[in-house]
mmCIF file of C-alpha atoms and ligand atoms in Angstrom:
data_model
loop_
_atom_site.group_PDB
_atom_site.id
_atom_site.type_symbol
_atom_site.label_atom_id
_atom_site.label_comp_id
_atom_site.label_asym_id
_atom_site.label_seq_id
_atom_site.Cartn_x
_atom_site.Cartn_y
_atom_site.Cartn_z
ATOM 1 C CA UNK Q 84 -10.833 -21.955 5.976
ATOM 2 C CA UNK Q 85 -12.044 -18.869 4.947
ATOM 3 C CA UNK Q 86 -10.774 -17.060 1.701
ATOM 4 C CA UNK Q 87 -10.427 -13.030 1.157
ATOM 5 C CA UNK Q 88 -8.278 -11.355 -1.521
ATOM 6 C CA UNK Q 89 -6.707 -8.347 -1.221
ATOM 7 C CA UNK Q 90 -4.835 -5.901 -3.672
ATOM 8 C CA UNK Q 91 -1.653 -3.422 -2.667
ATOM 9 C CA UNK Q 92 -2.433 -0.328 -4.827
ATOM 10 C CA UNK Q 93 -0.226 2.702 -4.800
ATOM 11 C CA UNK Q 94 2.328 4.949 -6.202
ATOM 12 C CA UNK Q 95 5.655 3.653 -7.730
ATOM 13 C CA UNK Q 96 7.967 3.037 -4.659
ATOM 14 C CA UNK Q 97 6.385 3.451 -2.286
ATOM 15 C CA UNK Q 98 6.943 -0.116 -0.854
ATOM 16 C CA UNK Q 99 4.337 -2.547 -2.376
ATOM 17 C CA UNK Q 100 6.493 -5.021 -3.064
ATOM 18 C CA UNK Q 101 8.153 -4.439 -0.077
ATOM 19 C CA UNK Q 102 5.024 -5.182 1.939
ATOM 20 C CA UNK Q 103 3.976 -7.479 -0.446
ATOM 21 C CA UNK Q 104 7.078 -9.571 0.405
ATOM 22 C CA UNK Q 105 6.508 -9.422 4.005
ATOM 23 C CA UNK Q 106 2.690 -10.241 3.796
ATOM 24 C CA UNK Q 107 3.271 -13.020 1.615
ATOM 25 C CA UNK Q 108 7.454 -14.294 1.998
ATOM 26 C CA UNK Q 109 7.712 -14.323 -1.706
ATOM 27 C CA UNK Q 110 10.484 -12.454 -2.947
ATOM 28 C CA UNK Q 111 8.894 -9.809 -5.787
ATOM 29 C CA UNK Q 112 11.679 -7.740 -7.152
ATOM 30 C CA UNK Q 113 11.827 -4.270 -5.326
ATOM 31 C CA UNK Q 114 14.433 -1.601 -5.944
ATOM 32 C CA UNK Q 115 14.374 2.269 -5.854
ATOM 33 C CA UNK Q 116 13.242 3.312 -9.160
ATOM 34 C CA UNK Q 117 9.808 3.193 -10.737
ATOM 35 C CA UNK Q 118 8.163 0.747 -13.286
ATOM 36 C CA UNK Q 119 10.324 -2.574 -11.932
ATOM 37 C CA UNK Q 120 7.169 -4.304 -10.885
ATOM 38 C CA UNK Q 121 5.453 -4.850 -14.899
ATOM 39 C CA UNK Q 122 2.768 -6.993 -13.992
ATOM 40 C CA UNK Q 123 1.016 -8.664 -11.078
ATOM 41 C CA UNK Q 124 2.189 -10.833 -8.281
ATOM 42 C CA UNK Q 125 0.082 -13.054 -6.424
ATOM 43 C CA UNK Q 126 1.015 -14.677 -3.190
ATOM 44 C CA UNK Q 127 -1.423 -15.609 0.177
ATOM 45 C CA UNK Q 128 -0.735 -15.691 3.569
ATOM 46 C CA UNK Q 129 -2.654 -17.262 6.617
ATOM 47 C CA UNK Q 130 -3.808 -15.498 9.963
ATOM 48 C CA UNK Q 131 -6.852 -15.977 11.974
ATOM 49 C CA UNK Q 132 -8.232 -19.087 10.278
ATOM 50 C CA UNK Q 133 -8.592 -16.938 6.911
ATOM 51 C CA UNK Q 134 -6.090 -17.624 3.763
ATOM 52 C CA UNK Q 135 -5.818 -14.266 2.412
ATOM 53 C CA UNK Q 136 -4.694 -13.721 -1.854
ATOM 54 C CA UNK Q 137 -2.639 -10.636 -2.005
ATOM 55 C CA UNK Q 138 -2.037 -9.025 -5.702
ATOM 56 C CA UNK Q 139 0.851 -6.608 -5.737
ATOM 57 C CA UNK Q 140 0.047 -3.876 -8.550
ATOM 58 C CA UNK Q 141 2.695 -1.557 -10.196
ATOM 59 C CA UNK Q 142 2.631 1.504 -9.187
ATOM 60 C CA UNK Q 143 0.373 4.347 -10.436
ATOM 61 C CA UNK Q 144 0.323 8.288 -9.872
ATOM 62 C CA UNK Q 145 -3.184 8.649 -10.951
ATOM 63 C CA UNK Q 146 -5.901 6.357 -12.775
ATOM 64 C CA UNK Q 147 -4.920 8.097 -16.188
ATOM 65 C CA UNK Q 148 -2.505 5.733 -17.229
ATOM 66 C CA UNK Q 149 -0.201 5.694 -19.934
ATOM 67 C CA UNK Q 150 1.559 2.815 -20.082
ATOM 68 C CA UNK Q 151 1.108 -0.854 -20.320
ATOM 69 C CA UNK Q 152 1.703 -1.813 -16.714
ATOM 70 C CA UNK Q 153 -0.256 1.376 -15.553
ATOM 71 C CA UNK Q 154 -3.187 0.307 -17.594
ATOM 72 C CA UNK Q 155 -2.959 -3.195 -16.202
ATOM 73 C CA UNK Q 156 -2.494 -1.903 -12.539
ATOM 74 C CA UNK Q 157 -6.085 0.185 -13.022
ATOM 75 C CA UNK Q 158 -7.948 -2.745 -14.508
ATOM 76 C CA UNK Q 159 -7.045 -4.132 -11.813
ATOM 77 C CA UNK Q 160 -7.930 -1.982 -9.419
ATOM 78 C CA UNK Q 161 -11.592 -1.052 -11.023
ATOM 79 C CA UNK Q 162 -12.636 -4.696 -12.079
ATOM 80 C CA UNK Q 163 -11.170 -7.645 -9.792
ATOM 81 C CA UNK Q 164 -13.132 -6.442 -6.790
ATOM 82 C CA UNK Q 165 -10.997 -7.693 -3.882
ATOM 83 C CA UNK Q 166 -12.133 -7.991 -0.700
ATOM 84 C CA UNK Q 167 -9.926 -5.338 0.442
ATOM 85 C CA UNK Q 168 -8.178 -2.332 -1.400
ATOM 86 C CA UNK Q 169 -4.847 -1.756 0.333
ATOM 87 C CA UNK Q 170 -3.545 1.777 -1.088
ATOM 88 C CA UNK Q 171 -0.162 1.874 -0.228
ATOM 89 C CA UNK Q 172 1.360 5.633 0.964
ATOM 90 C CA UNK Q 173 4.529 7.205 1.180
ATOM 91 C CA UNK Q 174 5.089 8.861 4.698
ATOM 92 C CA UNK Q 175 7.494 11.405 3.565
ATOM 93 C CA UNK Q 176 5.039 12.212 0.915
ATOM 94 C CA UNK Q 177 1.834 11.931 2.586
ATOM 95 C CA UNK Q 178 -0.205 14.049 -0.573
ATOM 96 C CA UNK Q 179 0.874 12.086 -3.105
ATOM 97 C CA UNK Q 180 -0.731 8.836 -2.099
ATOM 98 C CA UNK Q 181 -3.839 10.701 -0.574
ATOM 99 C CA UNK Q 182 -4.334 11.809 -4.184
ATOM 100 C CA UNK Q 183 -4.602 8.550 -5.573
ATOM 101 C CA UNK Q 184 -6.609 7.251 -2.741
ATOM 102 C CA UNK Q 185 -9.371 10.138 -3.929
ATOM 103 C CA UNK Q 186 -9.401 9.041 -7.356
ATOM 104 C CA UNK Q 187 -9.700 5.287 -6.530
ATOM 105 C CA UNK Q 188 -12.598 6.600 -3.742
ATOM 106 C CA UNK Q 189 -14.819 7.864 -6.373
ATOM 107 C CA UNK Q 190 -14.825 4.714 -8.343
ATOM 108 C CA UNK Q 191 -18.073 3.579 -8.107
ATOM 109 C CA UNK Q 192 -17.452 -0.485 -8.626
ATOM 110 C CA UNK Q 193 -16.279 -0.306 -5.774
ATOM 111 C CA UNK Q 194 -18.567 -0.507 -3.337
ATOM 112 C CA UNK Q 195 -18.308 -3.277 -1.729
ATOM 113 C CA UNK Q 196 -14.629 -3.576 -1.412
ATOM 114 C CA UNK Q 197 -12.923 -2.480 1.811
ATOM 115 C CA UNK Q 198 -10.499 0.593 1.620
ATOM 116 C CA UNK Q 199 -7.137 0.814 3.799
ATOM 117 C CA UNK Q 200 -4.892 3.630 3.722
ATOM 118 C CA UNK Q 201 -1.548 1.827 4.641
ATOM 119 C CA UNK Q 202 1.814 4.795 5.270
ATOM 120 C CA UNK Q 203 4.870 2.899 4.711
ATOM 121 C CA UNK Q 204 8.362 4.575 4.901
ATOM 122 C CA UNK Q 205 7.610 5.695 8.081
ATOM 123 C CA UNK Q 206 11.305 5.455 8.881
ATOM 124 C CA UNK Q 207 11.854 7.944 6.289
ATOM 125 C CA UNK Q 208 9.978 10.067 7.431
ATOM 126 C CA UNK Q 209 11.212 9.966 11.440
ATOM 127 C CA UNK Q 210 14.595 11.117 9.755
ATOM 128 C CA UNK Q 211 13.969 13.603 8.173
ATOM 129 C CA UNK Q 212 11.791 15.000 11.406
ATOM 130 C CA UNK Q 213 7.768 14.703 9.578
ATOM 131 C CA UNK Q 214 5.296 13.891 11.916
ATOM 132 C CA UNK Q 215 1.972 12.389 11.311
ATOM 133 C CA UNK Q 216 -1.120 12.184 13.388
ATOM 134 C CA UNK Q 217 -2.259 8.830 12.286
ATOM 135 C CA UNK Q 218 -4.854 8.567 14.769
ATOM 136 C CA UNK Q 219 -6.577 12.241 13.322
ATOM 137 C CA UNK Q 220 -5.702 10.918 9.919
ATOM 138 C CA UNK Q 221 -7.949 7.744 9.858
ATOM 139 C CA UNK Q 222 -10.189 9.448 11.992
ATOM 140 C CA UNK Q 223 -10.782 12.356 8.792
ATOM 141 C CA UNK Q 224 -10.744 9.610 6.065
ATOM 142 C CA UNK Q 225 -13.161 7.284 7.728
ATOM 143 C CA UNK Q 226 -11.395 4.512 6.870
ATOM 144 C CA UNK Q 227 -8.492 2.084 8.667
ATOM 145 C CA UNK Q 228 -4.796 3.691 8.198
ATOM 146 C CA UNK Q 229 -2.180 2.059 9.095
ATOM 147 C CA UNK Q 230 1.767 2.971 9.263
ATOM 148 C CA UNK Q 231 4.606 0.669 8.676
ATOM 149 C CA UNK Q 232 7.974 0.045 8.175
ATOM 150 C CA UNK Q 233 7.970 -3.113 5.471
ATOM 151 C CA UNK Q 234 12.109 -2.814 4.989
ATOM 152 C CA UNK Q 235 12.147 -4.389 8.453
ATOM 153 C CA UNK Q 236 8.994 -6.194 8.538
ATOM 154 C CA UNK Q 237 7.744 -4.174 11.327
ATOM 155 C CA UNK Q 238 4.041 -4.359 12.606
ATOM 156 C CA UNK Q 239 3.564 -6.648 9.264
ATOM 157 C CA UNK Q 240 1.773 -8.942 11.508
ATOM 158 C CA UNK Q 241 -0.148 -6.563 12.991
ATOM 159 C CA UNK Q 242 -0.904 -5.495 9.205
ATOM 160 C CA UNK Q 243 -2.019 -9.004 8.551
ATOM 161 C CA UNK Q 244 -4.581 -9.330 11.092
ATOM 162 C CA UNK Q 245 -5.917 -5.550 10.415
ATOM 163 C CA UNK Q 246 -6.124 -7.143 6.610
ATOM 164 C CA UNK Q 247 -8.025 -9.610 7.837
ATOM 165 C CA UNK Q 248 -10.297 -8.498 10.079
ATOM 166 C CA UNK Q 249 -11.353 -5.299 8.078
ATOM 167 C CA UNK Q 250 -11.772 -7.438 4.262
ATOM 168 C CA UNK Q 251 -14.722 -9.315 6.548
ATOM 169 C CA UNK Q 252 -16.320 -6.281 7.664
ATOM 170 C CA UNK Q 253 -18.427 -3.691 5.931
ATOM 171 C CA UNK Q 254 -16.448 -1.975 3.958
ATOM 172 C CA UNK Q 255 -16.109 1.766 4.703
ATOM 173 C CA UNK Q 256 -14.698 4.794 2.424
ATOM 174 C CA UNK Q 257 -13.736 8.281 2.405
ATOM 175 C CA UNK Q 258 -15.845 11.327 1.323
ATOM 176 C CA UNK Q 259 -15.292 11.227 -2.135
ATOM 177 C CA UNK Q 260 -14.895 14.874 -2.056
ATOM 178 C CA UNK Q 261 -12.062 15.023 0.396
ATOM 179 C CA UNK Q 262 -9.652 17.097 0.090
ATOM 180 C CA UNK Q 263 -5.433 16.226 -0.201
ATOM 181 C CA UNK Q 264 -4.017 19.015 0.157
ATOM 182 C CA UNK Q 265 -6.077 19.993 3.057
ATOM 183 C CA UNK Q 266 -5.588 17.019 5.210
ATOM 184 C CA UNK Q 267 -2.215 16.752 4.896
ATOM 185 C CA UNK Q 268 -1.849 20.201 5.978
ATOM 186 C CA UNK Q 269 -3.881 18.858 9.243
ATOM 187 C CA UNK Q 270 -1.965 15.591 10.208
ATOM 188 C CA UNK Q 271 1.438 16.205 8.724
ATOM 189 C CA UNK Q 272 3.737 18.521 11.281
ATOM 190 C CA UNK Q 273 7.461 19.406 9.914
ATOM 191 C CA UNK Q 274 10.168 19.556 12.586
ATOM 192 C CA UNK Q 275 12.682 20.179 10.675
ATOM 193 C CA UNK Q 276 13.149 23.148 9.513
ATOM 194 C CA UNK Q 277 12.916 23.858 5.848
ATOM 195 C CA UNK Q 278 13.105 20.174 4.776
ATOM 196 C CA UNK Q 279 10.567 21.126 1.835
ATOM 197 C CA UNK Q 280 12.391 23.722 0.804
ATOM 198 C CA UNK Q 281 15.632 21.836 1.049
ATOM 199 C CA UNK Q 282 14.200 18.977 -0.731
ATOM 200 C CA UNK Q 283 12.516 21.423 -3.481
ATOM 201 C CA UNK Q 284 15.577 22.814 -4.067
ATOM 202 C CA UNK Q 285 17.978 19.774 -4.548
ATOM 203 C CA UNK Q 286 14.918 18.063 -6.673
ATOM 204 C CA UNK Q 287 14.883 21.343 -9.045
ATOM 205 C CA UNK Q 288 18.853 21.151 -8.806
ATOM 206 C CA UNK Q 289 19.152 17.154 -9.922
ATOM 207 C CA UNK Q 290 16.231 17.423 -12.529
ATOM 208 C CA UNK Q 291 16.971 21.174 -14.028
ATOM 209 C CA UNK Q 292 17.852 21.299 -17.731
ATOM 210 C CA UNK Q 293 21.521 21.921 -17.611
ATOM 211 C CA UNK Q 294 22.652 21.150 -14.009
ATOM 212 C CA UNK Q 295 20.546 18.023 -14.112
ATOM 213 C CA UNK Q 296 21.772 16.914 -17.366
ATOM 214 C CA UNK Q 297 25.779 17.797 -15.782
ATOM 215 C CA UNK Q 298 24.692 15.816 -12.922
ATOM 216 C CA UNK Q 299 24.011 12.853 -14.905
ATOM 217 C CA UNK Q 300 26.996 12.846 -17.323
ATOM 218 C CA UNK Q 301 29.108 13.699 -14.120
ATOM 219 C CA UNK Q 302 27.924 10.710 -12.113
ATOM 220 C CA UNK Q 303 27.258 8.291 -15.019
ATOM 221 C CA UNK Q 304 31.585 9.089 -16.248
ATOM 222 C CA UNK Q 305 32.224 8.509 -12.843
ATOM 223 C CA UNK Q 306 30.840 4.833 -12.258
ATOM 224 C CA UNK Q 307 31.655 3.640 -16.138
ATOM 225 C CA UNK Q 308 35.400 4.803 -15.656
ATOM 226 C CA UNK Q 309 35.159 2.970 -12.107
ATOM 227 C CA UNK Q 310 33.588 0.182 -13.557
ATOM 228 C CA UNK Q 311 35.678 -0.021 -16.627
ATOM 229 C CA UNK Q 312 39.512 0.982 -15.056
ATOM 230 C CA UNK Q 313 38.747 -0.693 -11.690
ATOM 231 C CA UNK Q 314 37.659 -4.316 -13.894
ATOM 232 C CA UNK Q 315 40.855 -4.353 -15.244
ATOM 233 C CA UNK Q 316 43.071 -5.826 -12.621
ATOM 234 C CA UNK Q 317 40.296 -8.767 -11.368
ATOM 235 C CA UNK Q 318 40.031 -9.551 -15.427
ATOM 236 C CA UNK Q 319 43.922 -9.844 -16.198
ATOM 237 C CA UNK Q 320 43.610 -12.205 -12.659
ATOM 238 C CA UNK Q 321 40.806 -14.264 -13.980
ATOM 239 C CA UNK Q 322 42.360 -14.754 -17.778
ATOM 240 C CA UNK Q 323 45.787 -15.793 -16.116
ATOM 241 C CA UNK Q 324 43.579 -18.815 -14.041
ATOM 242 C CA UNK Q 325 41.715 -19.353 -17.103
ATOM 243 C CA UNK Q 326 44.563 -19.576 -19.406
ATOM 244 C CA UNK Q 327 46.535 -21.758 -16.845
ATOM 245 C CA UNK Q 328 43.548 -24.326 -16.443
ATOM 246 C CA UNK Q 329 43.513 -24.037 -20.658
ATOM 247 C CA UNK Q 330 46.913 -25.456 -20.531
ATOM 248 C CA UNK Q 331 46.264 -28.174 -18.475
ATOM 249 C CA UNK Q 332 43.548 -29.207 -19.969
ATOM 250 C CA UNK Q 333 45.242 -29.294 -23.251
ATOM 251 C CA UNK Q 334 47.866 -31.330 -21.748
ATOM 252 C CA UNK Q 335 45.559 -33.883 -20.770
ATOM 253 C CA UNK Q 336 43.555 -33.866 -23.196
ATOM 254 C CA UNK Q 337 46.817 -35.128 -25.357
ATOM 255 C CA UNK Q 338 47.701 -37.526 -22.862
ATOM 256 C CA UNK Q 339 44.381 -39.520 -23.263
ATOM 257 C CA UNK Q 340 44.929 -39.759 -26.636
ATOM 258 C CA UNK Q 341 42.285 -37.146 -27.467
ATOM 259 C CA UNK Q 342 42.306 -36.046 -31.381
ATOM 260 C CA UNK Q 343 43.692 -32.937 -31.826
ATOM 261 C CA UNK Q 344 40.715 -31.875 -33.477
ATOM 262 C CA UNK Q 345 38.243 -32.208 -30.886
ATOM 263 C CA UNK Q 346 40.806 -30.607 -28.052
ATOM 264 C CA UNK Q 347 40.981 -28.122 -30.480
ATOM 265 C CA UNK Q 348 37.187 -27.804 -30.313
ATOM 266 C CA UNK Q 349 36.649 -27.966 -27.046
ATOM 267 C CA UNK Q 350 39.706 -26.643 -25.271
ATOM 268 C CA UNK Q 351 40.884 -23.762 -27.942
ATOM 269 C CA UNK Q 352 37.053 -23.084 -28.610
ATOM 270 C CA UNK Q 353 34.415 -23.138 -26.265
ATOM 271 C CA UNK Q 354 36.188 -23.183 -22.887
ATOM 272 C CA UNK Q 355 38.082 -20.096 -24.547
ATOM 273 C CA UNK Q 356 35.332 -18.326 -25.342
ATOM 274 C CA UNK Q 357 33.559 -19.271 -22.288
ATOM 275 C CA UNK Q 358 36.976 -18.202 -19.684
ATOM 276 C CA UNK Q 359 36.965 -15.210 -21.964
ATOM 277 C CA UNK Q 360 33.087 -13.987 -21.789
ATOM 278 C CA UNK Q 361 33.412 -14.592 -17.816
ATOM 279 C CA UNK Q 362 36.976 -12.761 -16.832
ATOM 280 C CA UNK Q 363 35.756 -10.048 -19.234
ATOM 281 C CA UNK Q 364 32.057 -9.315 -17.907
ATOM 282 C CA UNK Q 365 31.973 -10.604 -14.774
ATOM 283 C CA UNK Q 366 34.527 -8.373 -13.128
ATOM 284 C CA UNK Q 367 32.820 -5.012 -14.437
ATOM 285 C CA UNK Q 368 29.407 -6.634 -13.609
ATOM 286 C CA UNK Q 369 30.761 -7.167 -9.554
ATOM 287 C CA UNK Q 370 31.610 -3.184 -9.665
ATOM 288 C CA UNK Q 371 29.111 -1.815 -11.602
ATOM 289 C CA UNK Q 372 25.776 -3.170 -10.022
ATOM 290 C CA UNK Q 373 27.081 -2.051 -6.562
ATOM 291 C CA UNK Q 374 27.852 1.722 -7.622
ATOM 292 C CA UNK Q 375 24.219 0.875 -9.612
ATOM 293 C CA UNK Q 376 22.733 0.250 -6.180
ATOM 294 C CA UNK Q 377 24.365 2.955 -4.618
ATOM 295 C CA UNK Q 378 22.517 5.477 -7.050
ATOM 296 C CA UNK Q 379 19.771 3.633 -6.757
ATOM 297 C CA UNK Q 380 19.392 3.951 -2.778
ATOM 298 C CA UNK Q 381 20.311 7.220 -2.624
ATOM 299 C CA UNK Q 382 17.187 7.676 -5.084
ATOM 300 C CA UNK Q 383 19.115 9.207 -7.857
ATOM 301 C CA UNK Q 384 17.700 6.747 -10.495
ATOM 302 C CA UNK Q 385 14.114 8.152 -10.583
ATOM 303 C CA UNK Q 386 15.665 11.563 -11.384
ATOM 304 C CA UNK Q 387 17.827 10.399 -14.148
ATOM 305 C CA UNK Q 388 15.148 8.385 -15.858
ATOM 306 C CA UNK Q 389 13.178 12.090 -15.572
ATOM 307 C CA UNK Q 390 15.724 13.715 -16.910
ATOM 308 C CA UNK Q 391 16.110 11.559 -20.189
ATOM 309 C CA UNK Q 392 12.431 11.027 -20.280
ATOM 310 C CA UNK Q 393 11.817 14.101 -22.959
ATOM 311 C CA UNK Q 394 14.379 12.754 -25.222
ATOM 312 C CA UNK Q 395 13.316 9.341 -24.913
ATOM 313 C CA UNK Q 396 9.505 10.064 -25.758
ATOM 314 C CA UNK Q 397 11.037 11.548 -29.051
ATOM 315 C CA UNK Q 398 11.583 7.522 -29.885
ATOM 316 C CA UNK Q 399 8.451 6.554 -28.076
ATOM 317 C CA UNK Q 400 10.155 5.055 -25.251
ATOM 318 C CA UNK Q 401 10.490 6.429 -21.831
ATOM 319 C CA UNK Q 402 12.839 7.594 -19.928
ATOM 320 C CA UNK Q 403 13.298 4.454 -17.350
ATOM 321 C CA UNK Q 404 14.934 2.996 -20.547
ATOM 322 C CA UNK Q 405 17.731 4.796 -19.669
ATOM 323 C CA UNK Q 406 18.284 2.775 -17.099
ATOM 324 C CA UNK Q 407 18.397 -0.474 -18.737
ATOM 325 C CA UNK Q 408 20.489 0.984 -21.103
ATOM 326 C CA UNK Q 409 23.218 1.907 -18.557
ATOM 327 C CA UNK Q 410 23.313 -1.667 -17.318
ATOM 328 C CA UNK Q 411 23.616 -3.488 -20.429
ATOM 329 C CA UNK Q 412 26.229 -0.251 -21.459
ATOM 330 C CA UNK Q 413 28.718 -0.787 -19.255
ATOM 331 C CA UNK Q 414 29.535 -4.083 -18.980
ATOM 332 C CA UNK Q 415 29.821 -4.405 -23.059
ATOM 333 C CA UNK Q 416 31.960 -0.784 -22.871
ATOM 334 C CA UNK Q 417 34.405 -2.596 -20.917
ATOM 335 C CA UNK Q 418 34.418 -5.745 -23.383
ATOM 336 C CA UNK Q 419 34.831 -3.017 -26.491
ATOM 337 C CA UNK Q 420 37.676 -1.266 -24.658
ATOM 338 C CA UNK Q 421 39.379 -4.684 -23.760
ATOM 339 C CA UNK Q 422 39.066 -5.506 -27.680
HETATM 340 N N1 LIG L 540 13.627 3.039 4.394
HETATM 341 C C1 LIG L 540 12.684 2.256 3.919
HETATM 342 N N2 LIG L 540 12.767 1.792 2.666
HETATM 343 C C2 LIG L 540 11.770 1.002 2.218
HETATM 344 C C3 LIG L 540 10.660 0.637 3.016
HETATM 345 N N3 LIG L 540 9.840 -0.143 2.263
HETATM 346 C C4 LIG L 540 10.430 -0.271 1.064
HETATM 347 N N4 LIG L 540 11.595 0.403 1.032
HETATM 348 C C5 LIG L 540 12.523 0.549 -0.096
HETATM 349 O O1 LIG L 540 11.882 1.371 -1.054
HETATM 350 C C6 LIG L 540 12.248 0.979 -2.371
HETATM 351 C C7 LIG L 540 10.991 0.722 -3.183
HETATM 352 O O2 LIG L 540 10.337 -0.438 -2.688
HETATM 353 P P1 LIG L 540 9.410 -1.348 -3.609
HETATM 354 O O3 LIG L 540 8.776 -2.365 -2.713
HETATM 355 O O4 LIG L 540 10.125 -1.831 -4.806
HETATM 356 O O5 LIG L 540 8.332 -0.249 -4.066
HETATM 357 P P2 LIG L 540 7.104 -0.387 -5.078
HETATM 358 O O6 LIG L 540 7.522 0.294 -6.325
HETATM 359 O O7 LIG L 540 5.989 0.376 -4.424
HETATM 360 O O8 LIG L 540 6.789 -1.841 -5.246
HETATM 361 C C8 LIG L 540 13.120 -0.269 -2.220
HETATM 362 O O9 LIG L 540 14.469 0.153 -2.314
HETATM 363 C C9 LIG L 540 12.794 -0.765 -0.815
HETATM 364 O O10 LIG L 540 13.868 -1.454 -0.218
HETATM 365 C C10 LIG L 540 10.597 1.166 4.355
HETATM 366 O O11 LIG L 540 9.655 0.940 5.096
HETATM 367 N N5 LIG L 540 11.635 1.949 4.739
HETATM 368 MG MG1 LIG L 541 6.695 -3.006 -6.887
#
C-alpha cells in the first residue's frame, strides 16, 4: 500500500481535532477554548489503496509564536514536509485562516508539499446567514478548498479521498502575495444584516475593561454558588450511604473476629477518607463541568482567558490559566466551605 502523511494546520478552534477525529476515529481532546491540543497527535486512515499519517497541530494565529505548543506547531509545519498541508479555516471567520494560509505560502521548504485550504464550521456560518463562494474561492487561491462540517462528520469521506488524491499530485500553491482581506471581501456575502457589527459589539462588550471584567465575576459567582449550594443536597445523600455502608462494615468486620485495630484502619480510616473525598467532590464536580461546558459552547471561555490574560502575563503565565484554575477552584471551594 501506498503511504502519504498529511498535517491539519490552523488557528486554535477552528476544528482540527475535530476533523482530525473524523479522519482518523481517534478521540483527540477538542473543546471550545484555545491551547487544549499541547502537542501532536498522530493517527492514519485508509482510502483508495493509500494509508494516509495525519498529525493534528495546535493551533496557531500566525508563524510568530510565543509559546511552547505554538513553537512546536511551526516546526512542524516548516520542517516535517508532509505530503500534504491541510490548513484548517473557520467559515464564520474566513480572514483569519486566509492569513495564516499566506504566511505558511511563503515558506519556501515547502515546495513540494501539497496545500489545501479546508473551511470547517460551515454550519456556523449557515446560521448566522455568511455565504461563501467556494467554487470562486479555490478558483483565486489556486489551490483545492474544501468546506466541512467535522461536528457531524459530514463530507469527511469525501475529505479523505480529496486528501488522498491531491498529496499524490503536484503540489500547487497560492500567490504568495495574495491578498486576505481582499478575497474575503470577494467570496464572503453577509445576509444578515449587521452580524459584524453585532458580533463587534458583543466581542468589545465581553472583553472591555470593566464590563468584561463584571461579566466574568458575574458569571464565574453564578456557577461557583450553583456549584457549591446546589452540591450540597447530593453530598449530605452520598455521606448518609457512605456512613450506613461504614456501619455495616464495622459490624462485620467484628463479627469475623477482625482486631479492632485493623477495622479501625481500614473501616474508620481509609474507607472514611475515601466515602468522604467522593460525596464531597464528586457532587460539585457533576454540576460544575456541565455549567463549565455550557460557557464553554457558548464560546465564553476564549474571552475570559483574554480578559485575565494581562494580569496573568504579570506572573508569566497566560491567561488560559485561568481556566484551569476555575476547575481545580471550585470543586476544593466546596470541600473548604463543607470544612
Ligand atoms: N458547530 C460546529 N462546531 C464544531 C465543528 N467542528 C468542531 N466544532 C467544535 O468547535 C470546538 C473546537 O474544536 P476543536 O477540534 O477542539 O478545535 P481545534 O482547536 O482547532 O483543534 C469544539 O467545541 C468542537 O466541538 C463544526 O463543524 N461545527
Ligand atoms: Mg485541537
Amino acid at each position: 500500500m501506498k503511504q502519504i502523511t498529511a498535517v491539519l494546520a490552523g488557528n486554535p478552534n477552528v476544528g482540527k481535532s475535530t476533523v482530525f477525529n473524523g479522519l482518523t476515529g481517534l478521540s483527540q481532546h477538542t473543546g471550545n477554548w484555545s491551547g487544549k491540543t499541547v502537542s501532536c497527535a498522530e493517527g492514519t486512515f485508509s482510502c483508495s489503496g493509500t494509508i494516509c499519517t495525519v498529525t493534528d497541530l495546535p493551533g496557531i494565529y500566525s508563524l510568530r509564536t510565543h509559546s511552547e505548543e505554538e513553537n512546536i506547531a511551526r516546526t512542524c509545519i516548516c520542517s516535517s514536509h508532509p505530503d500534504i498541508l491541510i490548513v484548517v479555516g473557520d467559515a464564520t471567520c474566513l480572514e483569519r485562516g486566509l492569513h495564516l494560509l499566506k504566511q505558511i505560502t511563503q515558506l519556501s521548504d515547502l515546495n513540494q508539499t501539497a496545500l489545501m485550504f479546508c473551511v470547517n464550521l460551515c454550519d456556523e456560518a449557515e446560521k448566522n446567514g455568511i455565504h461563501i463562494d467556494f467554487l470562486k474561492l479555490e478558483k483565486i487561491l489556486g489551490i483545492p478548498v474544501f468546506d466541512c462540517v467535522a461536528r457531524n462528520k459530514k463530507r469527511i469521506e469525501l475529505l479523505k479521498e480529496r486528501i488522498v488524491l491531491e498529496a499524490t499530485q503536484a503540489g500547487r500553491h497560492p500567490d504568495p502575495d495574495f491578498s486576505p482581506e481582499e478575497i474575503a471581501r470577494q467570496t464572503v456575502q453577509y445576509t444578515k444584516k449587521n452580524y459584524r457589527k453585532r458580533q463587534g459589539q458583543l466581542d468589545r462588550f465581553l472583553t472591555g475593561r470593566v464590563t468584561g471584567s463584571l461579566v466574568m465575576i458575574f458569571l464565574l459567582l453564578i456557577v461557583f454558588w450553583i456549584t457549591i449550594t446546589g452540591a450540597n443536597y447530593p453530598s449530605a445523600f452520598l455521606w448518609e450511604q457512605f456512613f450506613r455502608l461504614e456501619l455495616w462494615m464495622a459490624k462485620t468486620f467484628q463479627e469475623a473476629g477482625v482486631p479492632g485495630w485493623l477495622t479501625e484502619a481500614l473501616v474508620s480510616g481509609v474507607y472514611r477518607s475515601v466515602a468522604w473525598i467522593v460525596s464531597v467532590m464528586l457532587p460539585p464536580m457533576a454540576i460544575f463541568f456541565p455549567l463549565f461546558t455550557l460557557l464553554e459552547d457558548l464560546g465564553y471561555l476564549p474571552r475570559a482567558a483574554f480578559n485575565m490574560d494581562c494580569a496573568f502575563k504579570k506572573c508569566h503565565a497566560c491567561g488560559k490559566q485561568c481556566l484551569t484554575m476555575c476547575v481545580v477552584t471550585a470543586p476544593v471551594s466546596k470541600e473548604l466551605s463543607v470544612r
